[in-house]
Coordinates of C-alpha atoms and ligand atoms in Angstrom, one line a residue:
M1 CA 12.5 -20.6 -8.6
L2 CA 11.0 -19.3 -11.8
P3 CA 9.2 -15.9 -11.4
Q4 CA 5.5 -16.5 -11.2
A5 CA 2.5 -14.3 -11.6
E6 CA -1.1 -14.9 -10.5
L7 CA -4.3 -13.4 -11.8
H8 CA -6.9 -15.7 -10.1
V9 CA -7.0 -15.8 -6.3
H10 CA -9.7 -14.7 -3.9
L11 CA -8.4 -12.6 -1.0
E12 CA -10.5 -14.0 1.8
G13 CA -9.8 -17.4 0.3
T14 CA -6.1 -17.0 0.9
A15 CA -6.4 -17.0 4.7
P16 CA -5.6 -20.5 6.2
P17 CA -7.6 -21.8 9.2
A18 CA -4.8 -20.7 11.7
L19 CA -5.0 -17.1 10.5
I20 CA -8.8 -17.1 10.6
A21 CA -8.6 -18.4 14.1
R22 CA -6.1 -15.8 15.1
I23 CA -8.2 -13.0 13.7
A24 CA -11.4 -14.4 15.3
K25 CA -9.7 -14.4 18.7
R26 CA -8.4 -10.9 18.3
N27 CA -12.0 -9.8 17.3
R28 CA -13.4 -11.7 20.3
I29 CA -15.7 -13.9 18.2
E30 CA -16.2 -17.6 18.2
L31 CA -15.2 -19.6 15.1
P32 CA -18.4 -20.3 13.1
P33 CA -19.6 -23.8 13.8
G34 CA -19.1 -26.2 10.8
M35 CA -16.4 -24.1 9.2
L36 CA -13.6 -26.6 10.0
A37 CA -13.5 -30.4 9.7
P38 CA -12.2 -32.4 12.7
D39 CA -8.7 -32.4 11.1
G40 CA -8.6 -28.6 11.3
R41 CA -9.0 -28.0 7.6
F42 CA -11.8 -26.0 6.0
H43 CA -14.9 -28.3 5.6
F44 CA -16.9 -28.5 2.4
R45 CA -18.4 -31.2 0.3
D46 CA -19.0 -29.5 -3.0
F47 CA -18.9 -26.1 -4.7
L48 CA -21.9 -24.5 -3.1
H49 CA -20.9 -25.8 0.3
F50 CA -17.4 -24.4 -0.4
L51 CA -18.9 -21.0 -1.1
N52 CA -20.8 -21.2 2.2
T53 CA -17.7 -22.2 4.2
Y54 CA -15.9 -19.3 2.5
D55 CA -18.6 -16.9 3.7
L56 CA -18.3 -18.3 7.2
A57 CA -14.5 -17.7 7.3
A58 CA -14.9 -14.3 5.7
S59 CA -17.4 -13.4 8.4
V60 CA -14.7 -13.2 11.1
I61 CA -12.6 -10.8 9.1
R62 CA -13.8 -7.5 10.5
T63 CA -11.2 -4.7 10.3
S64 CA -8.9 -2.9 8.0
E65 CA -6.0 -4.4 10.0
D66 CA -7.4 -7.9 9.3
Y67 CA -7.4 -7.3 5.6
R68 CA -3.9 -5.9 5.9
N69 CA -2.7 -9.0 7.6
I70 CA -4.3 -11.4 5.3
T71 CA -2.9 -9.6 2.3
Y72 CA 0.6 -9.3 3.8
E73 CA 0.7 -13.0 4.8
Y74 CA -0.4 -14.2 1.4
L75 CA 1.9 -12.0 -0.6
S76 CA 4.8 -12.8 1.6
N77 CA 4.3 -16.6 1.2
V78 CA 3.9 -16.2 -2.6
A79 CA 7.1 -14.1 -2.8
R80 CA 9.1 -16.7 -0.8
E81 CA 8.3 -19.2 -3.5
G82 CA 9.2 -17.0 -6.4
G83 CA 6.0 -15.0 -7.0
V84 CA 6.6 -11.5 -8.4
Y85 CA 3.0 -10.3 -9.1
V86 CA -0.5 -11.1 -7.8
E87 CA -3.9 -9.6 -8.7
L88 CA -6.0 -10.1 -5.6
T89 CA -9.7 -10.5 -6.1
A90 CA -11.3 -8.4 -3.4
S91 CA -15.0 -8.6 -2.5
P92 CA -16.5 -5.3 -1.2
D93 CA -19.8 -7.2 -0.6
H94 CA -18.0 -9.4 1.9
A95 CA -16.4 -6.4 3.6
A96 CA -19.8 -4.6 3.7
L97 CA -21.4 -7.6 5.4
V98 CA -19.1 -7.0 8.4
G99 CA -19.6 -3.2 8.3
L100 CA -16.4 -2.2 6.5
D101 CA -16.6 0.6 4.0
D102 CA -14.5 0.8 0.8
D103 CA -11.8 3.1 2.4
A104 CA -11.2 0.7 5.3
H105 CA -11.3 -2.4 3.1
Y106 CA -9.1 -1.2 0.3
G107 CA -6.9 0.8 2.7
G108 CA -6.1 -2.4 4.6
I109 CA -5.4 -4.4 1.5
A110 CA -3.2 -1.6 0.1
Q111 CA -1.2 -1.5 3.3
G112 CA -0.6 -5.2 3.0
I113 CA 0.5 -4.7 -0.6
D114 CA 2.9 -1.9 0.4
D115 CA 4.3 -3.8 3.4
A116 CA 4.9 -7.0 1.3
R117 CA 6.6 -5.0 -1.5
R118 CA 8.9 -3.4 1.1
D119 CA 9.8 -6.7 2.8
H120 CA 9.6 -9.1 -0.1
G121 CA 9.7 -7.2 -3.4
I122 CA 6.4 -8.6 -4.6
E123 CA 4.0 -6.4 -6.5
S124 CA 0.2 -6.6 -6.3
R125 CA -3.0 -4.9 -7.5
I126 CA -6.6 -5.3 -6.7
L127 CA -9.6 -6.6 -8.7
V128 CA -13.0 -5.6 -7.4
S129 CA -15.3 -8.5 -7.6
A130 CA -19.1 -8.6 -7.4
V131 CA -20.9 -11.8 -6.3
R132 CA -23.2 -13.3 -8.9
N133 CA -25.7 -14.7 -6.5
F134 CA -26.2 -11.2 -4.9
G135 CA -27.8 -10.3 -8.3
P136 CA -27.2 -7.9 -11.2
E137 CA -28.4 -4.8 -9.4
Q138 CA -25.9 -5.2 -6.6
A139 CA -23.2 -6.0 -9.1
L140 CA -24.0 -2.7 -10.8
R141 CA -23.6 -0.9 -7.5
V142 CA -20.3 -2.5 -6.9
A143 CA -19.1 -1.7 -10.4
R144 CA -20.2 2.0 -10.0
R145 CA -18.2 2.3 -6.8
A146 CA -15.2 0.6 -8.4
A147 CA -15.5 2.9 -11.4
Q148 CA -14.9 5.9 -9.1
R149 CA -11.5 4.3 -8.3
P150 CA -11.7 4.4 -4.5
H151 CA -8.1 3.3 -4.5
P152 CA -5.3 3.6 -7.1
Y153 CA -4.4 -0.1 -6.8
I154 CA -7.8 -1.1 -8.2
V155 CA -7.2 -2.2 -11.8
G156 CA -10.0 -4.5 -12.7
F157 CA -13.5 -5.8 -12.2
S158 CA -14.6 -9.4 -11.9
L159 CA -17.5 -11.6 -11.0
A160 CA -17.4 -14.6 -8.7
G161 CA -19.9 -16.7 -6.7
D162 CA -22.5 -19.2 -8.0
E163 CA -21.8 -19.6 -11.7
R164 CA -25.4 -20.8 -12.4
V165 CA -26.4 -17.1 -12.5
A166 CA -26.0 -16.4 -16.2
P167 CA -23.5 -13.8 -17.4
A168 CA -25.8 -11.7 -19.7
Q169 CA -27.6 -10.2 -16.7
F170 CA -24.4 -8.5 -15.7
A171 CA -23.8 -6.6 -18.9
P172 CA -24.7 -3.2 -17.3
A173 CA -22.1 -3.7 -14.5
Y174 CA -19.5 -4.6 -17.0
E175 CA -20.3 -1.6 -19.2
V176 CA -19.7 0.7 -16.2
A177 CA -16.5 -1.0 -15.2
A178 CA -15.1 -1.1 -18.8
A179 CA -16.1 2.5 -19.4
A180 CA -14.1 3.5 -16.4
G181 CA -11.0 1.9 -17.8
L182 CA -11.0 -1.1 -15.5
G183 CA -9.8 -4.4 -17.0
C184 CA -12.6 -7.0 -17.0
T185 CA -12.6 -10.7 -16.2
I186 CA -15.4 -13.2 -15.2
H187 CA -15.7 -16.6 -13.7
A188 CA -16.9 -18.8 -16.5
G189 CA -16.4 -22.4 -17.7
E190 CA -15.8 -23.9 -14.3
W191 CA -19.3 -25.3 -13.7
Q192 CA -21.1 -24.2 -16.8
G193 CA -20.1 -25.3 -20.3
P194 CA -19.4 -23.7 -23.7
S195 CA -22.7 -21.9 -24.1
A196 CA -22.2 -19.9 -20.9
I197 CA -18.7 -19.1 -21.9
R198 CA -20.0 -17.8 -25.3
E199 CA -22.4 -15.6 -23.3
A200 CA -19.6 -14.4 -21.1
L201 CA -17.6 -13.4 -24.3
K202 CA -20.3 -10.9 -25.2
L203 CA -19.1 -8.9 -22.1
P204 CA -16.1 -6.6 -22.5
V205 CA -13.8 -9.1 -20.9
T206 CA -10.2 -10.0 -22.0
R207 CA -9.8 -12.8 -19.5
L208 CA -11.8 -15.7 -18.1
D209 CA -11.4 -17.1 -14.6
H210 CA -11.2 -20.9 -15.2
G211 CA -12.6 -21.3 -18.7
A212 CA -11.5 -24.9 -18.5
R213 CA -14.8 -26.3 -20.0
A214 CA -14.1 -24.4 -23.2
S215 CA -12.1 -27.6 -24.0
E216 CA -15.4 -29.3 -24.8
D217 CA -15.9 -27.2 -27.9
P218 CA -13.2 -27.0 -30.6
T219 CA -14.9 -24.0 -32.3
L220 CA -14.9 -22.1 -29.0
L221 CA -11.3 -22.9 -28.4
H222 CA -10.4 -21.6 -31.8
E223 CA -12.3 -18.4 -31.1
L224 CA -10.6 -18.0 -27.7
A225 CA -7.3 -18.4 -29.3
A226 CA -8.1 -16.0 -32.2
R227 CA -9.4 -13.3 -29.8
G228 CA -6.3 -13.6 -27.6
M229 CA -8.4 -14.3 -24.5
T230 CA -6.5 -15.4 -21.5
L231 CA -7.8 -18.2 -19.3
N232 CA -6.7 -18.1 -15.6
V233 CA -6.8 -21.8 -14.9
C234 CA -6.8 -23.4 -11.5
P235 CA -6.1 -27.2 -11.9
T236 CA -5.9 -28.1 -8.2
S237 CA -9.1 -26.2 -7.4
N238 CA -10.9 -27.9 -10.2
V239 CA -9.9 -31.4 -9.0
V240 CA -10.6 -30.8 -5.4
L241 CA -14.0 -29.3 -6.1
G242 CA -14.8 -32.2 -8.5
V243 CA -15.0 -30.4 -11.9
Y244 CA -12.5 -33.1 -13.0
R245 CA -11.9 -36.4 -11.3
S246 CA -8.1 -36.2 -11.5
L247 CA -5.3 -34.1 -13.0
S248 CA -5.0 -36.6 -15.8
E249 CA -8.5 -35.6 -16.9
H250 CA -7.8 -31.9 -16.6
P251 CA -8.0 -30.2 -20.0
L252 CA -5.2 -27.7 -19.3
P253 CA -2.8 -29.3 -21.8
H254 CA -5.6 -29.4 -24.4
L255 CA -6.3 -25.7 -23.8
H256 CA -2.7 -24.8 -24.1
G257 CA -2.1 -27.0 -27.1
S258 CA -5.0 -25.3 -28.9
G259 CA -3.1 -22.0 -28.8
V260 CA -5.2 -20.5 -26.0
R261 CA -3.3 -18.3 -23.6
V262 CA -3.3 -19.7 -20.1
T263 CA -2.1 -18.6 -16.7
L264 CA -2.1 -20.5 -13.4
G265 CA -4.0 -19.6 -10.3
S266 CA -4.5 -21.1 -6.8
D267 CA -8.1 -19.7 -6.5
D268 CA -8.5 -20.3 -2.7
P269 CA -5.2 -21.9 -1.7
P270 CA -5.7 -23.3 1.8
Y271 CA -9.1 -24.7 0.9
F272 CA -7.7 -26.7 -1.9
G273 CA -4.2 -27.4 -0.6
A274 CA -3.0 -25.3 -3.5
S275 CA -0.3 -22.6 -4.0
L276 CA 0.9 -20.6 -7.0
A277 CA 4.3 -22.3 -7.1
G278 CA 2.5 -25.6 -6.6
E279 CA 0.4 -25.1 -9.7
Y280 CA 3.6 -24.4 -11.7
A281 CA 5.2 -27.5 -10.2
L282 CA 2.2 -29.6 -11.0
C283 CA 2.3 -28.6 -14.7
A284 CA 6.0 -29.7 -14.8
E285 CA 5.3 -33.0 -13.1
H286 CA 1.9 -34.1 -14.5
F287 CA 1.9 -32.4 -17.8
G288 CA 5.6 -32.5 -18.5
W289 CA 5.9 -28.7 -19.2
S290 CA 9.4 -27.4 -19.7
E291 CA 10.9 -24.4 -17.9
Q292 CA 10.4 -22.5 -21.2
Q293 CA 6.7 -23.4 -21.2
L294 CA 6.3 -22.2 -17.6
R295 CA 8.1 -19.0 -18.5
E296 CA 5.5 -18.5 -21.2
V297 CA 2.8 -18.9 -18.5
T298 CA 4.3 -16.1 -16.5
A299 CA 4.8 -14.0 -19.6
A300 CA 1.1 -14.6 -20.5
A301 CA 0.0 -13.5 -17.0
I302 CA 2.1 -10.3 -17.3
D303 CA 0.6 -9.6 -20.8
A304 CA -2.9 -10.1 -19.5
A305 CA -2.4 -8.2 -16.2
F306 CA -4.5 -5.1 -15.7
C307 CA -1.7 -3.1 -14.2
D308 CA 0.0 -0.2 -16.0
E309 CA 2.7 -0.6 -18.7
P310 CA 5.7 0.6 -16.6
L311 CA 4.9 -2.1 -14.0
K312 CA 4.5 -4.7 -16.8
A313 CA 7.9 -3.7 -18.2
A314 CA 9.5 -4.1 -14.8
L315 CA 7.9 -7.5 -14.4
R316 CA 9.0 -8.6 -17.8
E317 CA 12.6 -7.6 -16.9
R318 CA 12.4 -9.6 -13.7
L319 CA 11.4 -12.6 -15.8
R320 CA 14.0 -12.0 -18.4
A321 CA 16.8 -11.6 -15.9
H322 CA 16.0 -14.9 -14.2
Ligands
HPA1 N1 -15.2 -19.5 -7.3 C1 -16.2 -18.7 -7.4 N2 -16.5 -17.8 -6.5 C2 -15.7 -17.7 -5.4 C3 -14.6 -18.5 -5.3 C4 -14.3 -19.5 -6.3 O1 -13.3 -20.2 -6.3 N3 -13.9 -18.2 -4.2 C5 -14.6 -17.2 -3.6 N4 -15.7 -16.9 -4.4
ZN2 ZN1 -12.2 -18.2 -8.5

């Protein structure tokens, strides 16, 4: 198992239906109607419906212990399949909706990270994400709180949610996050095309989550490559949500072949039937990538990670020693 690293995965989105059901039971709440399909999987028709189902599942996650368990379960599973490093996208807005403050939220996640390291040797850090459709003012509040570093595992700032809300409005939030030394990334180029990606590039970001639709514009691809931007691409997510009809239409090989740095992410794994190791396997099977190419994906993720240099050096050594 080649060592893998993941920079694009949403924490609440890692919890499978069985874990959500267990947590709901423990919290003595009913499972939200409509959350699951008759076959027991998460139910959604399209991206906005997916976001809604995600919010329903998140609404049963109520305690610091819940966040600890979700984090621990996810990292343990990733480690069993060869994962060595994950940046978990946490959403304090989701935590606040159930009454959890930053200490309880990040404290629970950090406990899961520490326990997974102890039991499985995997490392992880936290990205604080704002939700686009909650608006720029709320994003600024989230960024200000993140800038105060409520937990030492917080290394970055990101923006998720409904991509139709344009990037430029979030410039104040990104300025605050970047000024505090947080690494910055943003969801772009999943649903919106090259012009929205160009707008996102005006923010102080070094990575894009998805970025796949940059493939529609050769000049933009050239610029992404020249700037050394890293695209955290999620092929299975893109196909399941209908950005592309099939893997054979997915532009990942084109992005990679244009000299753009790419990493692989599972996004919201049980929703999409995805996993980090599965994304690596898919690149080998469908795109014919060699082990050396997959190694370069992990190396690109370590390079683009927002953790400190000593941890990066340790991760590079793990990759080299494999
Ligand atoms: N995309 C955008 N926003 C999200 C996602 C996603 O996959 N998951 C949770 N919030
Ligand atoms: Zn995402």
